[in-house]
Each structure stands twice: as structure tokens, then as C-alpha cells.
């Protein structure tokens, strides 16, 4: 495969209170894949993307984005945190939250202007939330809140998207809408990395997968490595999924 | 020591014990700030009670004021339930309002109420021996001694009777409900005891210092033990110690007794905070440093185990690839060598048999989430710690 | 002096003008920064900081012997900051939780401060009268230079907030995300916290250490109920804060023996109470009204649905039935029946009722909606 490597993780070790959560992770994510990170609870899935994004400092190891250190490549990366990580009663509107996606490119002090607003409105339209732009965020349903978060990341116009459990607590329509957008992103040559819980949908949604349980178990194309063997290695005792053909 | 001095110390000691008991549970239940709210909010109840009874030690007044404390707790919970403001904002809104009402009631009726605003904050322990209780004409001691003694007796009685229930509901509310002890009953029971104790102690040590006597001994004890019984005993001890030592400090400085008791409590906490054997700040910092190096060592060993290719095992790789500072890389390498975990040939690092075994076991423990075992393992394998 | 006199004098009388201006500015700056404290869920931190400032005031007095409020406030600032950082130290390095850490620092620092105050009072040469005002605040002791200091700090604060508005907002809402955008969250965090400490220290002379935290919280908590926009919330909190300051001072100045602190806090609490009850979108009153209306609608719908099931079995939907059969149905009352008649869904004839065409259509719509869900 003569693909570019979008994200390269080298010997990454992360510990919470000196309790190791991720051990010596080596990972290469090729450009243009739609990748799921799967593993049991406490396997360090969220920790992996948080430390790739510099939110949690690693004990050892390094991360490069297209061959350069992450800090220099921030503008290429967008992040969708877990929906539950923020206070949805915060006094702000849907449009305002999406506009936050432009803050990074604006840098310190500079205010968003018409151009940024236009980009935010476009992103809202893409996730089907334009009608809700002035809605207070606490008055949105769980699925709508997740779409707002996705729109905020879309505004960043990045090459690589990291998403932490975007399907958690959303309705079926939203799940389909989100996965369609992710597939569109892949078509446009972007790389999408998703922490995912539902093993059943992995073959349907994703083309690349990483099995994680403190250590990296396996990584590669879904069709090659998404099998009972790797699932058992990741989840312990004889794990079988019935994969619908 | 004259009899007044003995009586003051006795009252202070009883107050300290009476506060330490509910305080321990408040700290464990993460409700320490509720005691702050109660201690401020009872003021209006106290003042109104005083209008009625004209006696700060009357049981009616104590009940009235304690009721205000309970009302505060319920008010805070009701405001939280509306979801209009976040959790602790509710506390921060309710008690200043009630306290303000109390202060204004006092200052508007300064001529009728022999309550001094300073006394509200500081208490008047020094004058406590002068207000005496007479039964059938005989002097049986200071009134506040009887008041706080009664409260303490009830508290201890309740503690012994409901120790099991308190313990279970504090550590596992779900289990407690399934065992049939209603967490709600225990919650309000505890709140009632805290309110009554606060009112009883208020007269002696004042509003804010009640908070100190409730929280500080328990917090100090919590840094030394996690066993509930031991924690209770330790907080009682700390309370007692500061009551006596505080009294003599106030005596020497000719300053407020309550202020001195709090200061001693503060010094005690500071000492324990710094020097507690496993949870003190010095121990924690030392442990963190040790852990950091040992986790780094494990990382390094694991890396060696994962990679057989020479390039990945070159000495310089440590720094370039694993992204460590020179000093840290050197410390880790030396520690590994000292413990016979690795050998170095031509700048290529390899695991020894011992190192290999250690690493394999460590990974097993981490993946099965039994990382507590690693500490024990370190004792088996390490000749030198990080 | 009566309240009317106060307001007629406030523009002409130098002292009154100074005091009123001072409390108004103080209320405004507290409202502004309080909004951030409330949204960061640090409501009680203010309480701890203000109590922790007391020993600083006493020590500054012991060292310099000065009654000059700026020197004393510097002491307050230092000990307030020490308290704040110690709280952070306790929660990050030990297993004690934040509520315990807050309560500890609050009570221990305050107790130590009281020890020093009583010690100072006993000193023969100490002209101590000035220090008591820091407990409950005495606006009457404000002089022009104090007001200038407040104005300067408020101006600085306003400038910084306007400059870093975007950064403050995003940090308050989503700190992790802010980090990934490349902002140094620690700098923003320190900036906000320092200004909060500064505002608290500034208010000690007027409101006092015991009640200062309410000055920070109450205007912000009230403002939150009226708006869903951060900027409007901050502006409203400023206004509520300033009004509490002015009215509080007015009331306290027009009566004898009233410390300013408790009066201002009570005025601010009235704002909170009013907002909690009467805010149109969030207030308890309107929420309760909406709830009652919903329940009524539900009762009517249920009755209508019940009637629909009966009527459906007949060829003619307006076939009359006795009211008696409705009595078996829970949730049915005469009132609901009357309302249905009023809405022209049902016709009454003596003891008999029948559905109208409108009623039948409405009911079948409701029925289908329910099945689709």
C-alpha cells in the first residue's frame, strides 16, 4: 500500500496517577481510512485519542501527524469529544458552539467575523441542523447535540478527525446521518478515527480497525483482521460475534 | 488552674468531640460545605428563638435553631432539584441570605438582644462558666456544659445504635437501600444531628469555628487512615487535643479561645498534610517520583520485549524515539542495569531472563486490571527502587 | 435619614455619592466575574477565598501598622491567593475532596484571622477600630481613593474580558477541546481565577469577608435565569450587582446600625428569588403553569380517546351515550367534560353525550399519533 501515513504513534505510554493505562502503543494510520478503535471498558480508547491530541501528557512516546510533531500540525486535526464531557446547560446557542470550531485558526484575541459565521452555517446545514441554529443547546436532543459537536469539528476543515463515541446516546436517524457524513469525509480523502462501542456495526461502518486493550492487539483493514481471534484476544474469554454477511 | 478554667476546657472538649463525630461522616459523604451552610443559616432561628425564650441555653431555642438548619438543607436540595443553578451555587445562595437576615435582626434589636455579632462569629467560651444552671437552688455547673453534654450523649447513643447503618449508607448508598435502611432517613438523621450540634456548639465557639471543629479533625484523620472506626477515634483525639492546647494558647496570647483552637487545628492539619506517612504531601511527592521512574522502567522493558530489531533497541533510541529527556533516560537505564533487568552489548540493549519474566508478569497484571499486584511484584524483583 | 432623603442627597452630597458609586462599581465587577465563577462550578471557591483573606488583613496591619486600606487589601490578596492554591494542592495531591478542602481552608484561615484580630484588639497602641469593618463591611468607610481603585480594577477587568472574550467562553464551555485548538488553557485559567480573587478582595471593605461570596454568586445566578446568551448574562449580572450595591447602600445608610454587607446580600437575594420564580423561560412559576396545562391537556386527550373507542363501535359517531359509562374511566371529571364541550368536541344532551365530527377527527388524529410513536 503506497498510502501516506496520516498519524504515526510511537511507543506511546500513558498513565493516570502512575497507573498505566496505555502501554507502548505503536500505531500507523494511513491517510483516507475510516477507522474504529474498539476494546473493552477501561481499555484506554479515549485515553489514546486524548493523548494523541495532547490533552493527556504521555509518559513516553511521540505522535507525528504527516511526519511532523503534532504541535506543529494542530490545524490539520479536529476533535469531537464525548457528548457528556461538557455542561449542556451553558448559556449559548447551537451556532455559537459551531463557531468555536473556527477559534483555533483565528488564534488569540481575534474575533470571528462574517467568513467564520458563513462556514459555521454551512457546517450546520451539512449536519441537518440549520433550522436549530439559534436554539439554546440545552433544548436540543442528545442526537442533535452530537450533530452540533460534529458540525463544530467540520468547521475546522481538518484532514484528520478524532471522535470519541459519537454514537453514544443518539437516535437511529442521527447515527445514520453521522455515519454518512463520515463516509463523505473519507471520500474527500480525509482520515477519520472513531472510538466505537458497538462491535456489530464495525464491518458495516468502517474499513479500518484497531483493537486495543492497554496494549495494541491488532490494527489493519476490517476485512483482514476483524475476526473472532482478535476479538477474543481483546475482550478475553472466547468472544464471538455473529457478523452478518 | 481554677474551677472556671477547668470548666471552660471541659466545655471546649465536649464541643470538640460532639463536632468530630458528625464531622467525620460529613467529610466522608462529601458534604463538608453543608456544615458551613448550616452554621451560618441557623442564625435567624437563633435570634427568633432568643426573642421568645430570652435564654441562649434554652432547649426550645436549640430546637428552633436546629430546625432552621434542617430547613436550610431542604431549601438547598429543593433549589438543586429545580436545576436552575448548579449544585454548589444553591448552597452559596441560601446561607448568606439567611445569615444576613440573622445579622440584621440582631443589629436592629441591639437593645433587646444581648447577642453580640462578634459572639456570633467567635462564641463566648470565656464567659460560659458564669451562666450557671441551678436545680432546686443548688449550682450544678455551667448551663452550656449541660447543653453540650446532653447533645454529646445523644450523638454517641445514636452513633452506637446506628453505626452499621451509617457505615453502609456512607460507603454504598445503593447497598444500604437494598438492605432496607433508607438512605433518606439516615441522611436527614445526620443532618439533624449536625444541626443540633452546631447550635449547641455555636454559643461556645461561634459560627465559622463550628465548621472548623467539624471538618478539620475529620479531614486530618482521613489523611492518616481510611478505617471508619479509627478515623472517628483519631478525629475525636485531634478535636480534644486542639481544644485543650487552644485554650492554653489563648491564655498565653490573651486572645480569642475559639480562634486559638482553630489555629491549633490548622497547625495539626498542616503537619499531617506535610508529613503523613502515606498520604502526606512529602510522601506523595516522593512516591510520585519513584512511580514515575518505575513506570518509565516498565515502559522501557516492555519496549525491549516488543521489539526484536536492533534499531529499536539501540541506546540512543531511548532518547530519540521514546521522547525522554537525557537525565530521565539515564536514570531509567541505570536502574534497569542495577536490577539486572537488561544487558548492554555494543550499545544494543537486551532483556535478561529476569527482566523478561518481570515484564511478562507486569503486562499480565495490567491487562487483567490487577495492577495493585505490581507493587508486590516490585518487591520481589527489585534490588533497588527508583 | 429616610430612603427618600438618601436619593435626593445622593447626587449632591459628596460622601453619599462616593459610597454609592463605590458599591455600584463593586456590584458590577462582582456580577461580571461571578458569572464566570458560577459557570465554572466554582461557586463556593469565592466563599473560601474571602474567608482566607482575613489573616492577610490582620498580618498586613501587624507588620505595617497602617490603616490604609490599600496596604491591608494587598495582605488580603496574598493570603487569599495562598488559600486558593492550597485548596488546589489539597484536592490534587490527597484523596480529600474539594468540599472538604474548601471547608478546611475557609474555617482554618478565618479562625486564624480571628485569633490575630482579637490579639490586635488587646494591643494598647493599636488603633484597631478599622479592622472590624472587614467582617461585615462598612460602606461608610469608603473614601474617594478606594472608589478610584475599584474603578481602575473594574476597567482593567472589563478590558481583559473583552480582549479574551472568545477564549474565556470556550474554556468555560469545553476545556479539553480548547486545548486541542492550541490555546494555553492554564494561562486563561489563571487569568480568570486571579481576577475573581481580585474582585473578592476589593469587596471586603464594603461587604465583608463573611458574605462576600454571595455578592459574587447572587447577581450571576439571577442573571442566568433571564437569558441563554453568555454576553447578555454577564451584562445582566453587572446590572443586578450594581443595583444590589446601590439599594443595599441606600437602605443601610438610611437606618442606624445596619452593616452594609448583609443588606446588599439580602437585596441581591431578592433578585435571585424573583428570577427563580418569575423568569419566563426557566422560572418555577411558569414551569408549574406549563406543567398544569400539559396535565389538563393530557386529561382531555385521554377522555377524548376513551370516548373515541366507544364511538368507534357504532356506525354513527354521534350516537349518544350515557355519562355513566365515563365514570368507570379514571381521570374523567365533570370539568374535563365541560372543557371538551367548550372546544366543540363533544355535545351534551341531558345525561347523554355524543362526539361531534370535530371531536372524532381530533381523537382519531391523537390515536394515530400515539400509534406512530
mmCIF file with all atom_site columns, C-alpha atoms in Angstrom, chain A residues 50 53-55 70 74 79 81 86-92 96-97 100-101 103-104 106-112 136-137 139 149 152 156, chain C residues 39 41 161-170 172-177 179-184 187-188 224 227-231 233 282:
data_model
loop_
_atom_site.group_PDB
_atom_site.id
_atom_site.type_symbol
_atom_site.label_atom_id
_atom_site.label_alt_id
_atom_site.label_comp_id
_atom_site.label_asym_id
_atom_site.label_entity_id
_atom_site.label_seq_id
_atom_site.pdbx_PDB_ins_code
_atom_site.Cartn_x
_atom_site.Cartn_y
_atom_site.Cartn_z
_atom_site.occupancy
_atom_site.B_iso_or_equiv
_atom_site.pdbx_formal_charge
_atom_site.auth_seq_id
_atom_site.auth_comp_id
_atom_site.auth_asym_id
_atom_site.auth_atom_id
_atom_site.pdbx_PDB_model_num
ATOM 1  C CA . UNK A 1 50  ? -6.744  12.268 24.172 1.00 0.00 ? 50  UNK A CA 1
ATOM 2  C CA . UNK A 1 53  ? -4.297  15.263 20.839 1.00 0.00 ? 53  UNK A CA 1
ATOM 3  C CA . UNK A 1 54  ? -2.102  16.427 23.706 1.00 0.00 ? 54  UNK A CA 1
ATOM 4  C CA . UNK A 1 55  ? -4.937  16.639 26.249 1.00 0.00 ? 55  UNK A CA 1
ATOM 5  C CA . UNK A 1 70  ? 1.556   17.133 16.493 1.00 0.00 ? 70  UNK A CA 1
ATOM 6  C CA . UNK A 1 74  ? -2.680  21.196 15.015 1.00 0.00 ? 74  UNK A CA 1
ATOM 7  C CA . UNK A 1 79  ? -11.698 16.613 17.636 1.00 0.00 ? 79  UNK A CA 1
ATOM 8  C CA . UNK A 1 81  ? -15.192 14.974 22.434 1.00 0.00 ? 81  UNK A CA 1
ATOM 9  C CA . UNK A 1 86  ? -19.454 19.375 28.689 1.00 0.00 ? 86  UNK A CA 1
ATOM 10 C CA . UNK A 1 87  ? -22.215 21.187 30.520 1.00 0.00 ? 87  UNK A CA 1
ATOM 11 C CA . UNK A 1 88  ? -25.116 21.460 28.076 1.00 0.00 ? 88  UNK A CA 1
ATOM 12 C CA . UNK A 1 89  ? -26.841 23.987 30.296 1.00 0.00 ? 89  UNK A CA 1
ATOM 13 C CA . UNK A 1 90  ? -24.168 26.502 29.333 1.00 0.00 ? 90  UNK A CA 1
ATOM 14 C CA . UNK A 1 91  ? -25.802 29.723 28.117 1.00 0.00 ? 91  UNK A CA 1
ATOM 15 C CA . UNK A 1 92  ? -25.062 29.586 24.418 1.00 0.00 ? 92  UNK A CA 1
ATOM 16 C CA . UNK A 1 96  ? -22.197 29.737 18.809 1.00 0.00 ? 96  UNK A CA 1
ATOM 17 C CA . UNK A 1 97  ? -20.892 26.277 19.644 1.00 0.00 ? 97  UNK A CA 1
ATOM 18 C CA . UNK A 1 100 ? -15.978 27.655 18.325 1.00 0.00 ? 100 UNK A CA 1
ATOM 19 C CA . UNK A 1 101 ? -14.542 25.396 15.647 1.00 0.00 ? 101 UNK A CA 1
ATOM 20 C CA . UNK A 1 103 ? -11.348 29.761 17.117 1.00 0.00 ? 103 UNK A CA 1
ATOM 21 C CA . UNK A 1 104 ? -8.258  27.662 16.548 1.00 0.00 ? 104 UNK A CA 1
ATOM 22 C CA . UNK A 1 106 ? -8.284  32.627 14.448 1.00 0.00 ? 106 UNK A CA 1
ATOM 23 C CA . UNK A 1 107 ? -5.756  32.334 17.266 1.00 0.00 ? 107 UNK A CA 1
ATOM 24 C CA . UNK A 1 108 ? -5.644  34.543 20.341 1.00 0.00 ? 108 UNK A CA 1
ATOM 25 C CA . UNK A 1 109 ? -7.803  37.672 20.639 1.00 0.00 ? 109 UNK A CA 1
ATOM 26 C CA . UNK A 1 110 ? -9.112  37.868 17.042 1.00 0.00 ? 110 UNK A CA 1
ATOM 27 C CA . UNK A 1 111 ? -12.899 37.657 16.846 1.00 0.00 ? 111 UNK A CA 1
ATOM 28 C CA . UNK A 1 112 ? -14.884 35.567 14.381 1.00 0.00 ? 112 UNK A CA 1
ATOM 29 C CA . UNK A 1 136 ? -30.226 27.082 23.226 1.00 0.00 ? 136 UNK A CA 1
ATOM 30 C CA . UNK A 1 137 ? -28.076 23.971 23.428 1.00 0.00 ? 137 UNK A CA 1
ATOM 31 C CA . UNK A 1 139 ? -33.058 22.400 24.411 1.00 0.00 ? 139 UNK A CA 1
ATOM 32 C CA . UNK A 1 149 ? -20.359 18.713 18.021 1.00 0.00 ? 149 UNK A CA 1
ATOM 33 C CA . UNK A 1 152 ? -18.017 22.163 15.153 1.00 0.00 ? 152 UNK A CA 1
ATOM 34 C CA . UNK A 1 156 ? -12.221 23.208 11.480 1.00 0.00 ? 156 UNK A CA 1
ATOM 35 C CA . UNK C 2 39  ? -20.382 28.659 35.113 1.00 0.00 ? 39  UNK C CA 1
ATOM 36 C CA . UNK C 2 41  ? -18.871 25.415 39.054 1.00 0.00 ? 41  UNK C CA 1
ATOM 37 C CA . UNK C 2 161 ? -12.688 40.209 29.435 1.00 0.00 ? 161 UNK C CA 1
ATOM 38 C CA . UNK C 2 162 ? -13.421 41.983 26.175 1.00 0.00 ? 162 UNK C CA 1
ATOM 39 C CA . UNK C 2 163 ? -9.990  41.146 24.835 1.00 0.00 ? 163 UNK C CA 1
ATOM 40 C CA . UNK C 2 164 ? -10.140 37.450 25.727 1.00 0.00 ? 164 UNK C CA 1
ATOM 41 C CA . UNK C 2 165 ? -13.906 37.022 25.463 1.00 0.00 ? 165 UNK C CA 1
ATOM 42 C CA . UNK C 2 166 ? -13.654 34.231 22.917 1.00 0.00 ? 166 UNK C CA 1
ATOM 43 C CA . UNK C 2 167 ? -11.012 32.390 24.924 1.00 0.00 ? 167 UNK C CA 1
ATOM 44 C CA . UNK C 2 168 ? -12.922 32.694 28.206 1.00 0.00 ? 168 UNK C CA 1
ATOM 45 C CA . UNK C 2 169 ? -16.107 31.463 26.622 1.00 0.00 ? 169 UNK C CA 1
ATOM 46 C CA . UNK C 2 170 ? -14.618 28.386 25.011 1.00 0.00 ? 170 UNK C CA 1
ATOM 47 C CA . UNK C 2 172 ? -15.744 27.694 30.252 1.00 0.00 ? 172 UNK C CA 1
ATOM 48 C CA . UNK C 2 173 ? -17.698 25.511 27.862 1.00 0.00 ? 173 UNK C CA 1
ATOM 49 C CA . UNK C 2 174 ? -15.201 22.862 26.811 1.00 0.00 ? 174 UNK C CA 1
ATOM 50 C CA . UNK C 2 175 ? -11.660 22.942 28.271 1.00 0.00 ? 175 UNK C CA 1
ATOM 51 C CA . UNK C 2 176 ? -10.387 19.789 26.551 1.00 0.00 ? 176 UNK C CA 1
ATOM 52 C CA . UNK C 2 177 ? -11.460 20.983 23.147 1.00 0.00 ? 177 UNK C CA 1
ATOM 53 C CA . UNK C 2 179 ? -6.568  22.584 24.406 1.00 0.00 ? 179 UNK C CA 1
ATOM 54 C CA . UNK C 2 180 ? -6.738  20.779 21.079 1.00 0.00 ? 180 UNK C CA 1
ATOM 55 C CA . UNK C 2 181 ? -7.206  24.108 19.310 1.00 0.00 ? 181 UNK C CA 1
ATOM 56 C CA . UNK C 2 182 ? -3.797  25.133 20.592 1.00 0.00 ? 182 UNK C CA 1
ATOM 57 C CA . UNK C 2 183 ? -4.805  27.570 23.335 1.00 0.00 ? 183 UNK C CA 1
ATOM 58 C CA . UNK C 2 184 ? -2.827  27.506 26.548 1.00 0.00 ? 184 UNK C CA 1
ATOM 59 C CA . UNK C 2 187 ? -2.961  30.885 31.206 1.00 0.00 ? 187 UNK C CA 1
ATOM 60 C CA . UNK C 2 188 ? -6.669  31.538 30.616 1.00 0.00 ? 188 UNK C CA 1
ATOM 61 C CA . UNK C 2 224 ? -28.672 33.199 34.286 1.00 0.00 ? 224 UNK C CA 1
ATOM 62 C CA . UNK C 2 227 ? -31.096 34.720 29.153 1.00 0.00 ? 227 UNK C CA 1
ATOM 63 C CA . UNK C 2 228 ? -29.448 31.958 27.189 1.00 0.00 ? 228 UNK C CA 1
ATOM 64 C CA . UNK C 2 229 ? -26.570 34.051 25.945 1.00 0.00 ? 229 UNK C CA 1
ATOM 65 C CA . UNK C 2 230 ? -23.324 34.425 27.833 1.00 0.00 ? 230 UNK C CA 1
ATOM 66 C CA . UNK C 2 231 ? -22.812 38.076 26.937 1.00 0.00 ? 231 UNK C CA 1
ATOM 67 C CA . UNK C 2 233 ? -25.851 37.068 31.178 1.00 0.00 ? 233 UNK C CA 1
ATOM 68 C CA . UNK C 2 282 ? -36.861 28.887 33.376 1.00 0.00 ? 282 UNK C CA 1
#
